[in-house]
Amino acid sequence: MKTDQQSSSTIWPDQIFRVLKDTGIRQVAYVPDAGHSKLINLCRADKSMRAVSLTTEEEGIAMLAGAWLGGERGVLLMQSSGVGNCINMLGMIQECRLPLLTLVTMRGQWGEFNPWQSPMGQGTPAALENAGVIVQPVDHADEIGETVAAAARLAFSSYRPVAVLISQRVIGFKNWSK
């Protein structure tokens, strides 16, 4: 029998990739992240998508604003520790009424080994909500496809920022003792 953690590592990135394709996502901005690694590789291998590795997360917001103004949809992939880097740029998204779809792999939650990840991991939902972002958490791998699809529809139909927070329970926790 597969655990949620085992199935999530093989299934949820594929589900998200299918949703991104179905939604017409052409631009993928990301900061390299182990939690998103399979999804990033799927996007990089797809000739219809442009996957761009960023230096810092807020660059992705600017990139995706430009993509939208140029007629393309995009997604920002990041870890919860990068959310704090985006707060000022989220003001631009709100003020200009631009859509933003971001998928955030959470740290500082279930099974976290690194105490430095806990403060931002615990503060991510409130930080995003306080910046005007609609937050949609996912705690089970089997909910990911429908949640990302609903978030994309909401973001691109209402011209609002929407963040899907993928819990550490879905991603699995890092085990550095092996």
mmCIF file of N, CA and C in Angstrom, residues 15-132:
data_model
loop_
_atom_site.group_PDB
_atom_site.id
_atom_site.type_symbol
_atom_site.label_atom_id
_atom_site.label_comp_id
_atom_site.label_asym_id
_atom_site.label_seq_id
_atom_site.Cartn_x
_atom_site.Cartn_y
_atom_site.Cartn_z
ATOM 1 N N GLN A 15 0.201 15.513 -12.081
ATOM 2 C CA GLN A 15 -1.127 16.123 -12.075
ATOM 3 C C GLN A 15 -1.024 17.630 -12.315
ATOM 4 N N ILE A 16 -0.099 18.267 -11.630
ATOM 5 C CA ILE A 16 0.078 19.711 -11.809
ATOM 6 C C ILE A 16 0.501 20.008 -13.242
ATOM 7 N N PHE A 17 1.422 19.238 -13.779
ATOM 8 C CA PHE A 17 1.894 19.477 -15.146
ATOM 9 C C PHE A 17 0.733 19.409 -16.139
ATOM 10 N N ARG A 18 -0.136 18.408 -15.992
ATOM 11 C CA ARG A 18 -1.302 18.302 -16.882
ATOM 12 C C ARG A 18 -2.211 19.525 -16.753
ATOM 13 N N VAL A 19 -2.412 19.992 -15.524
ATOM 14 C CA VAL A 19 -3.239 21.182 -15.323
ATOM 15 C C VAL A 19 -2.583 22.398 -15.972
ATOM 16 N N LEU A 20 -1.278 22.553 -15.816
ATOM 17 C CA LEU A 20 -0.580 23.686 -16.432
ATOM 18 C C LEU A 20 -0.734 23.654 -17.948
ATOM 19 N N LYS A 21 -0.597 22.484 -18.535
ATOM 20 C CA LYS A 21 -0.776 22.345 -19.989
ATOM 21 C C LYS A 21 -2.210 22.689 -20.387
ATOM 22 N N ASP A 22 -3.180 22.134 -19.664
ATOM 23 C CA ASP A 22 -4.594 22.371 -19.981
ATOM 24 C C ASP A 22 -4.982 23.837 -19.805
ATOM 25 N N THR A 23 -4.297 24.531 -18.910
ATOM 26 C CA THR A 23 -4.591 25.931 -18.619
ATOM 27 C C THR A 23 -3.891 26.881 -19.585
ATOM 28 N N GLY A 24 -3.008 26.355 -20.390
ATOM 29 C CA GLY A 24 -2.295 27.195 -21.349
ATOM 30 C C GLY A 24 -1.098 27.925 -20.768
ATOM 31 N N ILE A 25 -0.523 27.383 -19.723
ATOM 32 C CA ILE A 25 0.673 27.990 -19.124
ATOM 33 C C ILE A 25 1.839 27.841 -20.101
ATOM 34 N N ARG A 26 2.490 28.944 -20.404
ATOM 35 C CA ARG A 26 3.637 28.942 -21.325
ATOM 36 C C ARG A 26 4.926 29.370 -20.636
ATOM 37 N N GLN A 27 4.815 30.137 -19.553
ATOM 38 C CA GLN A 27 5.977 30.645 -18.827
ATOM 39 C C GLN A 27 6.003 30.017 -17.437
ATOM 40 N N VAL A 28 7.147 29.457 -17.056
ATOM 41 C CA VAL A 28 7.305 28.843 -15.741
ATOM 42 C C VAL A 28 8.530 29.480 -15.092
ATOM 43 N N ALA A 29 8.289 30.243 -14.052
ATOM 44 C CA ALA A 29 9.363 30.879 -13.296
ATOM 45 C C ALA A 29 9.583 30.063 -12.034
ATOM 46 N N TYR A 30 10.837 29.791 -11.705
ATOM 47 C CA TYR A 30 11.093 28.982 -10.511
ATOM 48 C C TYR A 30 12.454 29.297 -9.906
ATOM 49 N N VAL A 31 12.518 29.128 -8.613
ATOM 50 C CA VAL A 31 13.789 29.072 -7.900
ATOM 51 C C VAL A 31 14.007 27.589 -7.652
ATOM 52 N N PRO A 32 15.172 27.063 -8.004
ATOM 53 C CA PRO A 32 15.387 25.617 -7.830
ATOM 54 C C PRO A 32 14.972 25.142 -6.434
ATOM 55 N N ASP A 33 14.236 24.040 -6.409
ATOM 56 C CA ASP A 33 13.634 23.540 -5.176
ATOM 57 C C ASP A 33 13.446 22.040 -5.311
ATOM 58 N N ALA A 34 13.905 21.292 -4.333
ATOM 59 C CA ALA A 34 13.763 19.835 -4.371
ATOM 60 C C ALA A 34 12.296 19.422 -4.415
ATOM 61 N N GLY A 35 11.427 20.146 -3.725
ATOM 62 C CA GLY A 35 10.006 19.804 -3.710
ATOM 63 C C GLY A 35 9.346 19.919 -5.071
ATOM 64 N N HIS A 36 9.820 20.850 -5.879
ATOM 65 C CA HIS A 36 9.273 21.060 -7.215
ATOM 66 C C HIS A 36 10.126 20.409 -8.307
ATOM 67 N N SER A 37 11.158 19.666 -7.964
ATOM 68 C CA SER A 37 12.142 19.218 -8.962
ATOM 69 C C SER A 37 11.534 18.407 -10.105
ATOM 70 N N LYS A 38 10.635 17.489 -9.812
ATOM 71 C CA LYS A 38 10.038 16.694 -10.892
ATOM 72 C C LYS A 38 9.185 17.578 -11.802
ATOM 73 N N LEU A 39 8.400 18.474 -11.214
ATOM 74 C CA LEU A 39 7.569 19.386 -11.998
ATOM 75 C C LEU A 39 8.449 20.313 -12.838
ATOM 76 N N ILE A 40 9.507 20.828 -12.267
ATOM 77 C CA ILE A 40 10.428 21.697 -13.007
ATOM 78 C C ILE A 40 11.005 20.941 -14.202
ATOM 79 N N ASN A 41 11.422 19.716 -13.997
ATOM 80 C CA ASN A 41 11.985 18.918 -15.102
ATOM 81 C C ASN A 41 10.955 18.651 -16.191
ATOM 82 N N LEU A 42 9.712 18.399 -15.808
ATOM 83 C CA LEU A 42 8.654 18.207 -16.804
ATOM 84 C C LEU A 42 8.460 19.476 -17.633
ATOM 85 N N CYS A 43 8.449 20.613 -16.971
ATOM 86 C CA CYS A 43 8.260 21.887 -17.674
ATOM 87 C C CYS A 43 9.452 22.212 -18.566
ATOM 88 N N ARG A 44 10.647 21.956 -18.084
ATOM 89 C CA ARG A 44 11.849 22.235 -18.888
ATOM 90 C C ARG A 44 11.899 21.353 -20.132
ATOM 91 N N ALA A 45 11.360 20.153 -20.050
ATOM 92 C CA ALA A 45 11.397 19.225 -21.190
ATOM 93 C C ALA A 45 10.320 19.527 -22.227
ATOM 94 N N ASP A 46 9.327 20.316 -21.863
ATOM 95 C CA ASP A 46 8.221 20.617 -22.769
ATOM 96 C C ASP A 46 8.592 21.796 -23.667
ATOM 97 N N LYS A 47 8.570 21.576 -24.955
ATOM 98 C CA LYS A 47 8.972 22.609 -25.924
ATOM 99 C C LYS A 47 8.004 23.784 -25.988
ATOM 100 N N SER A 48 6.764 23.597 -25.515
ATOM 101 C CA SER A 48 5.794 24.692 -25.565
ATOM 102 C C SER A 48 5.878 25.602 -24.333
ATOM 103 N N MET A 49 6.718 25.229 -23.373
ATOM 104 C CA MET A 49 6.873 26.031 -22.158
ATOM 105 C C MET A 49 8.267 26.616 -22.094
ATOM 106 N N ARG A 50 8.344 27.771 -21.500
ATOM 107 C CA ARG A 50 9.638 28.404 -21.251
ATOM 108 C C ARG A 50 9.843 28.399 -19.745
ATOM 109 N N ALA A 51 10.740 27.559 -19.262
ATOM 110 C CA ALA A 51 11.044 27.464 -17.836
ATOM 111 C C ALA A 51 12.299 28.282 -17.546
ATOM 112 N N VAL A 52 12.179 29.219 -16.605
ATOM 113 C CA VAL A 52 13.268 30.138 -16.310
ATOM 114 C C VAL A 52 13.660 30.010 -14.840
ATOM 115 N N SER A 53 14.921 29.675 -14.616
ATOM 116 C CA SER A 53 15.461 29.609 -13.264
ATOM 117 C C SER A 53 15.774 31.029 -12.796
ATOM 118 N N LEU A 54 15.283 31.369 -11.620
ATOM 119 C CA LEU A 54 15.421 32.710 -11.078
ATOM 120 C C LEU A 54 16.524 32.775 -10.020
ATOM 121 N N THR A 55 16.996 33.978 -9.779
ATOM 122 C CA THR A 55 17.925 34.210 -8.685
ATOM 123 C C THR A 55 17.164 34.360 -7.382
ATOM 124 N N THR A 56 16.020 35.012 -7.457
ATOM 125 C CA THR A 56 15.173 35.227 -6.289
ATOM 126 C C THR A 56 13.703 35.274 -6.730
ATOM 127 N N GLU A 57 12.834 34.939 -5.826
ATOM 128 C CA GLU A 57 11.429 34.716 -6.157
ATOM 129 C C GLU A 57 10.709 35.938 -6.723
ATOM 130 N N GLU A 58 11.018 37.123 -6.216
ATOM 131 C CA GLU A 58 10.290 38.300 -6.693
ATOM 132 C C GLU A 58 10.546 38.578 -8.165
ATOM 133 N N GLU A 59 11.659 38.111 -8.705
ATOM 134 C CA GLU A 59 11.906 38.223 -10.150
ATOM 135 C C GLU A 59 10.811 37.511 -10.937
ATOM 136 N N GLY A 60 10.305 36.421 -10.384
ATOM 137 C CA GLY A 60 9.258 35.656 -11.053
ATOM 138 C C GLY A 60 7.965 36.437 -11.174
ATOM 139 N N ILE A 61 7.655 37.246 -10.178
ATOM 140 C CA ILE A 61 6.437 38.048 -10.248
ATOM 141 C C ILE A 61 6.550 39.047 -11.387
ATOM 142 N N ALA A 62 7.697 39.710 -11.499
ATOM 143 C CA ALA A 62 7.903 40.664 -12.597
ATOM 144 C C ALA A 62 7.870 39.946 -13.942
ATOM 145 N N MET A 63 8.518 38.787 -14.016
ATOM 146 C CA MET A 63 8.539 38.024 -15.264
ATOM 147 C C MET A 63 7.126 37.644 -15.704
ATOM 148 N N LEU A 64 6.320 37.185 -14.754
ATOM 149 C CA LEU A 64 4.970 36.741 -15.099
ATOM 150 C C LEU A 64 4.039 37.918 -15.397
ATOM 151 N N ALA A 65 4.287 39.061 -14.782
ATOM 152 C CA ALA A 65 3.515 40.259 -15.148
ATOM 153 C C ALA A 65 3.807 40.607 -16.606
ATOM 154 N N GLY A 66 5.069 40.561 -16.991
ATOM 155 C CA GLY A 66 5.430 40.827 -18.384
ATOM 156 C C GLY A 66 4.865 39.785 -19.330
ATOM 157 N N ALA A 67 4.884 38.535 -18.914
ATOM 158 C CA ALA A 67 4.311 37.476 -19.754
ATOM 159 C C ALA A 67 2.824 37.744 -19.987
ATOM 160 N N TRP A 68 2.097 38.093 -18.929
ATOM 161 C CA TRP A 68 0.659 38.368 -19.049
ATOM 162 C C TRP A 68 0.414 39.542 -19.988
ATOM 163 N N LEU A 69 1.188 40.609 -19.815
ATOM 164 C CA LEU A 69 1.027 41.778 -20.677
ATOM 165 C C LEU A 69 1.374 41.448 -22.124
ATOM 166 N N GLY A 70 2.222 40.439 -22.328
ATOM 167 C CA GLY A 70 2.578 39.985 -23.667
ATOM 168 C C GLY A 70 1.659 38.905 -24.204
ATOM 169 N N GLY A 71 0.609 38.573 -23.458
ATOM 170 C CA GLY A 71 -0.382 37.627 -23.950
ATOM 171 C C GLY A 71 -0.176 36.179 -23.546
ATOM 172 N N GLU A 72 0.706 35.917 -22.580
ATOM 173 C CA GLU A 72 0.932 34.530 -22.145
ATOM 174 C C GLU A 72 0.652 34.365 -20.667
ATOM 175 N N ARG A 73 0.248 33.153 -20.329
ATOM 176 C CA ARG A 73 0.019 32.783 -18.937
ATOM 177 C C ARG A 73 1.269 32.135 -18.367
ATOM 178 N N GLY A 74 1.453 32.335 -17.062
ATOM 179 C CA GLY A 74 2.608 31.742 -16.413
ATOM 180 C C GLY A 74 2.289 31.286 -15.008
ATOM 181 N N VAL A 75 3.273 30.639 -14.410
ATOM 182 C CA VAL A 75 3.170 30.162 -13.037
ATOM 183 C C VAL A 75 4.511 30.381 -12.352
ATOM 184 N N LEU A 76 4.464 30.694 -11.070
ATOM 185 C CA LEU A 76 5.660 30.853 -10.250
ATOM 186 C C LEU A 76 5.734 29.681 -9.287
ATOM 187 N N LEU A 77 6.847 28.947 -9.329
ATOM 188 C CA LEU A 77 7.082 27.825 -8.423
ATOM 189 C C LEU A 77 8.111 28.270 -7.397
ATOM 190 N N MET A 78 7.787 28.118 -6.126
ATOM 191 C CA MET A 78 8.729 28.502 -5.083
ATOM 192 C C MET A 78 8.463 27.733 -3.805
ATOM 193 N N GLN A 79 9.382 27.894 -2.868
ATOM 194 C CA GLN A 79 9.281 27.294 -1.555
ATOM 195 C C GLN A 79 8.776 28.362 -0.587
ATOM 196 N N SER A 80 8.173 27.949 0.501
ATOM 197 C CA SER A 80 7.624 28.910 1.464
ATOM 198 C C SER A 80 8.671 29.894 1.964
ATOM 199 N N SER A 81 9.917 29.500 2.048
ATOM 200 C CA SER A 81 10.959 30.412 2.512
ATOM 201 C C SER A 81 11.159 31.584 1.556
ATOM 202 N N GLY A 82 10.706 31.480 0.323
ATOM 203 C CA GLY A 82 10.837 32.561 -0.642
ATOM 204 C C GLY A 82 9.677 33.528 -0.666
ATOM 205 N N VAL A 83 8.601 33.202 0.031
ATOM 206 C CA VAL A 83 7.414 34.068 0.020
ATOM 207 C C VAL A 83 7.756 35.453 0.564
ATOM 208 N N GLY A 84 8.553 35.500 1.612
ATOM 209 C CA GLY A 84 8.915 36.786 2.199
ATOM 210 C C GLY A 84 9.622 37.706 1.218
ATOM 211 N N ASN A 85 10.315 37.131 0.241
ATOM 212 C CA ASN A 85 11.013 37.938 -0.764
ATOM 213 C C ASN A 85 10.047 38.628 -1.715
ATOM 214 N N CYS A 86 8.804 38.205 -1.741
ATOM 215 C CA CYS A 86 7.838 38.668 -2.743
ATOM 216 C C CYS A 86 6.885 39.748 -2.265
ATOM 217 N N ILE A 87 6.905 40.084 -1.020
ATOM 218 C CA ILE A 87 5.862 40.946 -0.455
ATOM 219 C C ILE A 87 5.742 42.270 -1.206
ATOM 220 N N ASN A 88 6.834 42.977 -1.462
ATOM 221 C CA ASN A 88 6.746 44.256 -2.174
ATOM 222 C C ASN A 88 6.211 44.077 -3.588
ATOM 223 N N MET A 89 6.646 43.057 -4.277
ATOM 224 C CA MET A 89 6.194 42.828 -5.654
ATOM 225 C C MET A 89 4.712 42.455 -5.705
ATOM 226 N N LEU A 90 4.208 41.830 -4.659
ATOM 227 C CA LEU A 90 2.779 41.493 -4.635
ATOM 228 C C LEU A 90 1.918 42.753 -4.623
ATOM 229 N N GLY A 91 2.457 43.860 -4.121
ATOM 230 C CA GLY A 91 1.746 45.129 -4.179
ATOM 231 C C GLY A 91 1.495 45.559 -5.622
ATOM 232 N N MET A 92 2.477 45.326 -6.499
ATOM 233 C CA MET A 92 2.303 45.659 -7.914
ATOM 234 C C MET A 92 1.177 44.815 -8.523
ATOM 235 N N ILE A 93 1.158 43.541 -8.195
ATOM 236 C CA ILE A 93 0.122 42.643 -8.719
ATOM 237 C C ILE A 93 -1.256 43.147 -8.301
ATOM 238 N N GLN A 94 -1.388 43.530 -7.045
ATOM 239 C CA GLN A 94 -2.677 44.033 -6.544
ATOM 240 C C GLN A 94 -3.056 45.351 -7.223
ATOM 241 N N GLU A 95 -2.121 46.279 -7.249
ATOM 242 C CA GLU A 95 -2.409 47.613 -7.777
ATOM 243 C C GLU A 95 -2.744 47.584 -9.270
ATOM 244 N N CYS A 96 -2.050 46.732 -10.012
ATOM 245 C CA CYS A 96 -2.266 46.656 -11.465
ATOM 246 C C CYS A 96 -3.330 45.639 -11.848
ATOM 247 N N ARG A 97 -3.850 44.918 -10.857
ATOM 248 C CA ARG A 97 -4.896 43.899 -11.076
ATOM 249 C C ARG A 97 -4.459 42.880 -12.130
ATOM 250 N N LEU A 98 -3.266 42.299 -11.870
ATOM 251 C CA LEU A 98 -2.720 41.267 -12.751
ATOM 252 C C LEU A 98 -2.936 39.896 -12.116
ATOM 253 N N PRO A 99 -3.192 38.885 -12.920
ATOM 254 C CA PRO A 99 -3.316 37.542 -12.347
ATOM 255 C C PRO A 99 -1.940 37.004 -11.971
ATOM 256 N N LEU A 100 -1.914 36.204 -10.929
ATOM 257 C CA LEU A 100 -0.683 35.506 -10.538
ATOM 258 C C LEU A 100 -1.080 34.145 -9.993
ATOM 259 N N LEU A 101 -0.528 33.113 -10.587
ATOM 260 C CA LEU A 101 -0.686 31.756 -10.074
ATOM 261 C C LEU A 101 0.669 31.342 -9.540
ATOM 262 N N THR A 102 0.714 31.009 -8.261
ATOM 263 C CA THR A 102 1.962 30.532 -7.668
ATOM 264 C C THR A 102 1.711 29.244 -6.903
ATOM 265 N N LEU A 103 2.637 28.330 -7.031
ATOM 266 C CA LEU A 103 2.586 27.046 -6.335
ATOM 267 C C LEU A 103 3.739 27.028 -5.345
ATOM 268 N N VAL A 104 3.410 26.911 -4.074
ATOM 269 C CA VAL A 104 4.387 27.046 -3.002
ATOM 270 C C VAL A 104 4.541 25.715 -2.276
ATOM 271 N N THR A 105 5.745 25.151 -2.321
ATOM 272 C CA THR A 105 6.019 23.967 -1.515
ATOM 273 C C THR A 105 6.362 24.445 -0.110
ATOM 274 N N MET A 106 5.697 23.880 0.863
ATOM 275 C CA MET A 106 5.825 24.349 2.238
ATOM 276 C C MET A 106 6.965 23.656 2.973
ATOM 277 N N ARG A 107 7.600 24.426 3.818
ATOM 278 C CA ARG A 107 8.618 23.937 4.747
ATOM 279 C C ARG A 107 8.200 24.397 6.148
ATOM 280 N N GLY A 108 8.886 23.907 7.141
ATOM 281 C CA GLY A 108 8.590 24.315 8.511
ATOM 282 C C GLY A 108 7.313 23.708 9.056
ATOM 283 N N GLN A 109 6.885 22.618 8.453
ATOM 284 C CA GLN A 109 5.666 21.941 8.885
ATOM 285 C C GLN A 109 6.017 20.519 9.315
ATOM 286 N N TRP A 110 5.150 19.620 8.996
ATOM 287 C CA TRP A 110 5.225 18.210 9.359
ATOM 288 C C TRP A 110 6.586 17.599 9.031
ATOM 289 N N GLY A 111 7.280 17.092 10.029
ATOM 290 C CA GLY A 111 8.538 16.379 9.837
ATOM 291 C C GLY A 111 9.734 17.253 9.490
ATOM 292 N N GLU A 112 9.646 18.562 9.654
ATOM 293 C CA GLU A 112 10.748 19.457 9.299
ATOM 294 C C GLU A 112 11.948 19.187 10.192
ATOM 295 N N PHE A 113 13.123 19.133 9.599
ATOM 296 C CA PHE A 113 14.353 18.920 10.352
ATOM 297 C C PHE A 113 15.120 20.217 10.581
ATOM 298 N N ASN A 114 14.856 21.239 9.787
ATOM 299 C CA ASN A 114 15.631 22.467 9.812
ATOM 300 C C ASN A 114 14.850 23.562 10.544
ATOM 301 N N PRO A 115 15.265 23.930 11.766
ATOM 302 C CA PRO A 115 14.513 24.929 12.524
ATOM 303 C C PRO A 115 14.459 26.299 11.840
ATOM 304 N N TRP A 116 15.384 26.579 10.950
ATOM 305 C CA TRP A 116 15.388 27.865 10.238
ATOM 306 C C TRP A 116 14.220 27.979 9.260
ATOM 307 N N GLN A 117 13.639 26.858 8.878
ATOM 308 C CA GLN A 117 12.503 26.872 7.954
ATOM 309 C C GLN A 117 11.171 27.144 8.660
ATOM 310 N N SER A 118 11.123 26.930 9.953
ATOM 311 C CA SER A 118 9.847 27.024 10.679
ATOM 312 C C SER A 118 9.214 28.413 10.693
ATOM 313 N N PRO A 119 9.944 29.488 11.000
ATOM 314 C CA PRO A 119 9.255 30.785 11.071
ATOM 315 C C PRO A 119 8.533 31.168 9.777
ATOM 316 N N MET A 120 9.196 31.103 8.646
ATOM 317 C CA MET A 120 8.538 31.500 7.397
ATOM 318 C C MET A 120 7.509 30.463 6.990
ATOM 319 N N GLY A 121 7.785 29.185 7.227
ATOM 320 C CA GLY A 121 6.798 28.152 6.907
ATOM 321 C C GLY A 121 5.502 28.358 7.668
ATOM 322 N N GLN A 122 5.607 28.723 8.926
ATOM 323 C CA GLN A 122 4.405 28.965 9.729
ATOM 324 C C GLN A 122 3.736 30.286 9.364
ATOM 325 N N GLY A 123 4.530 31.265 8.927
ATOM 326 C CA GLY A 123 3.982 32.580 8.622
ATOM 327 C C GLY A 123 3.522 32.776 7.190
ATOM 328 N N THR A 124 3.801 31.814 6.317
ATOM 329 C CA THR A 124 3.485 31.976 4.890
ATOM 330 C C THR A 124 2.013 32.258 4.602
ATOM 331 N N PRO A 125 1.071 31.484 5.126
ATOM 332 C CA PRO A 125 -0.334 31.768 4.784
ATOM 333 C C PRO A 125 -0.755 33.192 5.166
ATOM 334 N N ALA A 126 -0.406 33.621 6.368
ATOM 335 C CA ALA A 126 -0.801 34.957 6.813
ATOM 336 C C ALA A 126 -0.099 36.041 5.997
ATOM 337 N N ALA A 127 1.185 35.837 5.697
ATOM 338 C CA ALA A 127 1.918 36.833 4.898
ATOM 339 C C ALA A 127 1.270 37.011 3.530
ATOM 340 N N LEU A 128 0.919 35.911 2.894
ATOM 341 C CA LEU A 128 0.271 35.992 1.581
ATOM 342 C C LEU A 128 -1.111 36.637 1.681
ATOM 343 N N GLU A 129 -1.900 36.206 2.643
ATOM 344 C CA GLU A 129 -3.240 36.770 2.806
ATOM 345 C C GLU A 129 -3.176 38.264 3.107
ATOM 346 N N ASN A 130 -2.228 38.677 3.941
ATOM 347 C CA ASN A 130 -2.081 40.099 4.265
ATOM 348 C C ASN A 130 -1.652 40.917 3.050
ATOM 349 N N ALA A 131 -1.021 40.280 2.078
ATOM 350 C CA ALA A 131 -0.626 40.956 0.843
ATOM 351 C C ALA A 131 -1.732 40.878 -0.210
ATOM 352 N N GLY A 132 -2.891 40.321 0.151
ATOM 353 C CA GLY A 132 -4.034 40.265 -0.760
ATOM 354 C C GLY A 132 -4.090 39.041 -1.646
#
